[in-house]
Amino acid sequence: MKIGIIGGSGYVGSELLRLLLMHPEVEVTMVTSRQNAGEFIFNMHPNLRGLTQLKFVPQDLSELQKNCDLIFTATPHGGSQTLVPPLLEAGLKVIDMSADFRLKNPADYETYYGWKHVQPEMLKQAVYGLPELHRDEIKSAQLIACPGCEATAAILGLAPLVRAGLVDPDKIVVDLKVGSSGGGSKPSVASHHPERSNGVRPYKVVGHRHIAEVEQELALLGGPVKVSFTPHAVNMVRGILATIHTFPKQPLTSKDLWRTLRGMYGNEPFIRLVKYLKGPYQLPDPKIVMGTNFCDVGFESDEHAGRLIMFSALDNMVKGAAGQGVQCLNILMGIDETTSLKSTGFHPI
Amino acid sequence: MKIGIIGGSGYVGSELLRLLLMHPEVEVTMVTSRQNAGEFIFNMHPNLRGLTQLKFVPQDLSELQKNCDLIFTATPHGGSQTLVPPLLEAGLKVIDMSADFRLKNPADYETYYGWKHVQPEMLKQAVYGLPELHRDEIKSAQLIACPGCEATAAILGLAPLVRAGLVDPDKIVVDLKVGSSGGGSKPSVASHHPERSNGVRPYKVVGHRHIAEVEQELALLGGPVKVSFTPHAVNMVRGILATIHTFPKQPLTSKDLWRTLRGMYGNEPFIRLVKYLKGPYQLPDPKIVMGTNFCDVGFESDEHAGRLIMFSALDNMVKGAAGQGVQCLNILMGIDETTSLKSTGFHPI
Amino acid sequence: MKIGIIGGSGYVGSELLRLLLMHPEVEVTMVTSRQNAGEFIFNMHPNLRGLTQLKFVPQDLSELQKNCDLIFTATPHGGSQTLVPPLLEAGLKVIDMSADFRLKNPADYETYYGWKHVQPEMLKQAVYGLPELHRDEIKSAQLIACPGCEATAAILGLAPLVRAGLVDPDKIVVDLKVGSSGGGSKPSVASHHPERSNGVRPYKVVGHRHIAEVEQELALLGGPVKVSFTPHAVNMVRGILATIHTFPKQPLTSKDLWRTLRGMYGNEPFIRLVKYLKGPYQLPDPKIVMGTNFCDVGFESDEHAGRLIMFSALDNMVKGAAGQGVQCLNILMGIDETTSLKSTGFHPI
Amino acid sequence: MKIGIIGGSGYVGSELLRLLLMHPEVEVTMVTSRQNAGEFIFNMHPNLRGLTQLKFVPQDLSELQKNCDLIFTATPHGGSQTLVPPLLEAGLKVIDMSADFRLKNPADYETYYGWKHVQPEMLKQAVYGLPELHRDEIKSAQLIACPGCEATAAILGLAPLVRAGLVDPDKIVVDLKVGSSGGGSKPSVASHHPERSNGVRPYKVVGHRHIAEVEQELALLGGPVKVSFTPHAVNMVRGILATIHTFPKQPLTSKDLWRTLRGMYGNEPFIRLVKYLKGPYQLPDPKIVMGTNFCDVGFESDEHAGRLIMFSALDNMVKGAAGQGVQCLNILMGIDETTSLKSTGFHPI
């Protein structure tokens, strides 16, 4: 399959390239970049030196249509909604890495993103690209909206509980710790190394955009939920840990929980249930999944306070973005879902 | 005043030395260390090179009694309970940096620390050394039990709300992000640089020892509370951020909250209320208080989820340990509470 | 003494404010910032919250002349050369933190900075503000040019050897490891947290601007020298370590070297000679001087390869910039040179 | 081929497992660990969770002989010299990750390691496992001594110059910046996170053990050399940058240098020559090769000081240890040298 990437100079583009250039069943034919057209890709992403001699090209839809079967759009939020329709009309498939087709309710774009969607009727057609929830729809989708990285961590940690109706749906507290690559490749004061290092900084504490997709997806599983969402920027480049504080409706045994988790994730190739009683890594830690498509999920019951705490850890660049996109691609192509996604992580890194 | 430090080679001892050697009203006369007796202090704590020619001495109580008016005990938990009584009997004052005299209920030591207290009757006598709650008692105390670092962050973030009865006392979620110095100076696998860097690791997710003192102190302010406590080791040396998720009993305006916070902390020299609408530092961040005795406190109301989130940030080595001890010392001595504690922090660091 | 700061929103301005607001003998009366005029200073530098209610003001020379006796110019290189002359004419003293008055040979500005100096005749008048070399001239200077941070580390590590003529002056290799704050407060790709973390990056490997001042100052001590200069960006916010590889003209004993170093630095308040035979801190490490005005200097003789390696460590924001400026100010005012510079550093940080 | 690993719980063992468990042509049959025998490997190396159900076994030579064709010995220096001979006698092949068989001159063990080698006659038989220098000997070796990580960086940076006789062989300055994983998995004060973070620390400044193998290998290429070696611990987990300051015998053009480098490394699968004129990554940076078997090599000519600076960057765990071992294994097996070593690195990480 011939693949094009629109927006290849950013971090999601970088990670898509890493995974797709090594993918045995696809060929990357075109990678666009407005600012870097004409440059070797490996100059922007020096990890790819020696792997490809491709250069960035300008964003020309007719060329893309000619040379590609499927396009990954790794463009800023708000850009895909106009870019995608002509690609679909030309018969291409699209995996959109932006937020533009994730939400079903057009009004949510106004609430959470501050703009009115220009293609509201297309939202129904798009499939939310979280294989653990939508594998069957992904198989035959023409347009896949790849989930947000923080949303992926939150949904995967909560889905089994919400589906089984085990916790109070109105009191879900998602406290996230997020690496700096999640903010993208564009420098800013907040991401300036002297400002970002050595601290823990709450941000977007109210009204975070991923709330919309988390509540949308969880509602499909177990009815309406109310999620509060508190991300923190920590001193780490890759990785998200979602610590999810929930209030069980009634006391839950460890056995019940394992059964619930295994029931949903037992056959998932990229969900690992983590519980160990010794050493530093007893629960999920994003360090352990760095560079991989895994989402590690664990839990702890706090009897003292009547709480169930879920932990989910993933690499925001892989399972939180490009890896999830490639997982969707593999499903779409009907090939082994783990193709090009077998990296196991590092200890230590 | 002549000061002795028992246990001067650890991190709390290091920080006490930094503050006390610069303190204009005291003289450090003896610093003990079992392992390093006879060595220059500055070889263990090279930041002090040029500031002192003192050497570590063995732990000899009669020498301490002879040469000191007040002792800081910076010994491991469980060690102070036998060490402190003879010092008190000899007429010395003691500021204990361990947990041994923080709790009023002897049974809590069995529950949270796993050992039976050998001096249960002395617990009543000890004053919990958090000036914001116990300033008057500190003035005339003979034995001060300095609070835990994570407990300090949690209590200072919660105290105004609990005192005013604004939030559900049974649903308090304290999610902490903690620097590595909080684990002390003894190497371990969990604190080994390759293991500790680049990750976010939940630890002591259930049954954390500081829960006991947090619930004890908050109960004094507003009746029984139930606190869940989830600390995370992050890639940072100094600092704690406590993110405290609470459920208000009824909707609270920003004005109400400011009034509540200012009512309690308006005159506190080391509490800063933080709220800013631009830039990266809109809420407390431990980076900004590094090296200082400040606890920065802020909040955000999440109307969507009906939640009030408190943030408190401090340096675990200063306001969370040695600085708080020196603050208590200053109160005890009847001098300016900020003596030797005026450091303003750094931007950036 | 009434002090003004031109360019108070950058990192050097931040650090000057930290030191000068705590300085008992001066008053900061005006702090300019083009972009932030009208804003509270503590919003830009949140560490100063509670310490000052000053706001940034626009850069108005006549107002500065009215309200100040001495100006610190913390402006970008090339800006001071036009800014300083009217201040001097108005009778103010100036401590310039930029490179504009550091070099004596106007041609060096063209070679190293790429522009022609507009006030070449003023270069003679300016005093290079390194107290260890120019203390007497600083006392009576009207214009002080504060040294560069990397230059300070290199000169202080080399000065005793060059003065004593102990090493080959044509084969001096300065290999520097530098923290990110040295690059200033303006975000860039190179300083973007995801790009700057977890690596070691050589930069300005040839033609580094500080070579000019290092060679100028060392030549004053011992005749012409040729310095090669290789800085590396490392994962650290504050600090510089200069590892200086030299080739001794003849074998040197450790005793000779100690005598040479003590001969030059024995009475210096901010130079510490470091050598310890145990533990991790046997030689200078910028971690240990973080937040202080110290420059730690040490050495090791490599008999196998016939080399003498000097190490000098400092905090680029303090001894490498603002602290050095305040040290010059203290000398100029005839007060204790260590005023407001007594911070001892932290262990650990 | 059936592979055993002796010493599988350390970091080299961890990385060998990562590479060998994914290797399509080998099977890992036994992994020993004295301390963790009986435990699942994935509990010690949680990145391997889901990849293997192997458990650590005790170190039983007869079992290893029965179940393996080739052994990787990832044991502490000094341990392999007694462990390896019986394995060789039993007809197994051995790739030794320790230093025990790297040096040809037995006296060097006394000088550099402080102990007398017990199998001095076996040193001749061992092949130094650096494929770029000894590929042909590796093909038929029975015992391969895998090079040290810092030695690999130094040799690969210097080999082309020394072979071509371009630089003064008596004035070679190797200044290294090294990540913490290089120190191994055993906690120590120097590697304690609070001590190791945020600094740059020179260590083993004189008499570093890798000098012996660097001088041995370079001498084979171009006659005797004298190398000085100055490693620095930096705030990074993986990676080494060697900055190699050399003094060319006569002026060298950039063209000459490229020709020399390409002449030696033009066909090497894991050496990349790096030079780029824009952006942050103009020269090698260990960040870019993290997780890969690449050694990136670059240079800069300093005409001002008459110096040629070589830079070589690698991941100490991969090209500096386990990856190099697997590269040797592939050569030995006569299969594609890059098998299981194709990982491209990450941008950013």
Coordinates of N, CA and C in Angstrom, one line a residue, chain C residues 12 22 28 51 58 67 78 94 96 103 121 136 184 189 193 200 205 256 283 290 296-297 303:
Chain C
V12 N 19.1 37.0 32.8 CA 20.1 37.7 33.6 C 19.4 38.8 34.4
M22 N 17.4 41.6 47.5 CA 17.8 41.1 48.8 C 19.1 41.9 49.3
V28 N 16.5 48.8 44.3 CA 16.2 48.8 42.8 C 15.0 49.7 42.6
L51 N 8.1 39.4 47.2 CA 9.3 40.2 47.5 C 9.3 41.6 47.0
P58 N 8.8 51.1 30.7 CA 9.4 51.2 29.4 C 10.9 51.8 29.6
N67 N 16.3 58.5 38.3 CA 16.0 57.7 39.4 C 17.1 56.7 39.8
G78 N 25.2 43.8 21.3 CA 25.1 44.8 20.2 C 24.2 45.9 20.6
V94 N 27.8 52.3 35.0 CA 27.1 51.2 34.3 C 27.9 49.9 34.4
D96 N 27.7 46.6 32.5 CA 27.1 46.0 31.2 C 27.2 44.5 31.2
L103 N 35.8 43.5 24.9 CA 37.0 43.3 24.1 C 37.7 44.7 23.9
E121 N 36.3 53.8 20.7 CA 37.2 54.5 21.6 C 36.8 54.2 23.1
D136 N 41.3 46.0 41.4 CA 41.7 47.4 41.6 C 41.0 48.3 40.6
G184 N 19.7 31.8 27.3 CA 18.7 32.9 27.4 C 17.3 32.4 27.4
V189 N 14.3 26.1 18.7 CA 14.3 24.6 18.5 C 15.3 23.9 19.4
H193 N 12.3 21.7 25.1 CA 12.6 20.6 26.0 C 12.7 19.2 25.4
V200 N 23.6 15.1 24.6 CA 24.9 15.9 24.7 C 25.2 16.5 23.3
V205 N 31.3 24.9 17.8 CA 32.6 24.2 18.0 C 33.8 25.0 17.5
D256 N 53.5 21.7 43.6 CA 53.7 22.9 42.8 C 52.4 23.5 42.4
L283 N 36.0 16.3 42.5 CA 36.5 17.4 41.6 C 35.3 18.3 41.5
M290 N 25.5 25.4 42.3 CA 24.2 25.9 41.8 C 23.6 26.9 42.7
D296 N 34.3 26.7 41.6 CA 35.1 25.7 42.2 C 36.2 25.3 41.2
V297 N 37.4 25.2 41.6 CA 38.5 24.9 40.7 C 39.3 23.6 41.3
E303 N 49.9 11.6 34.3 CA 51.3 11.3 34.0 C 51.4 10.4 32.8

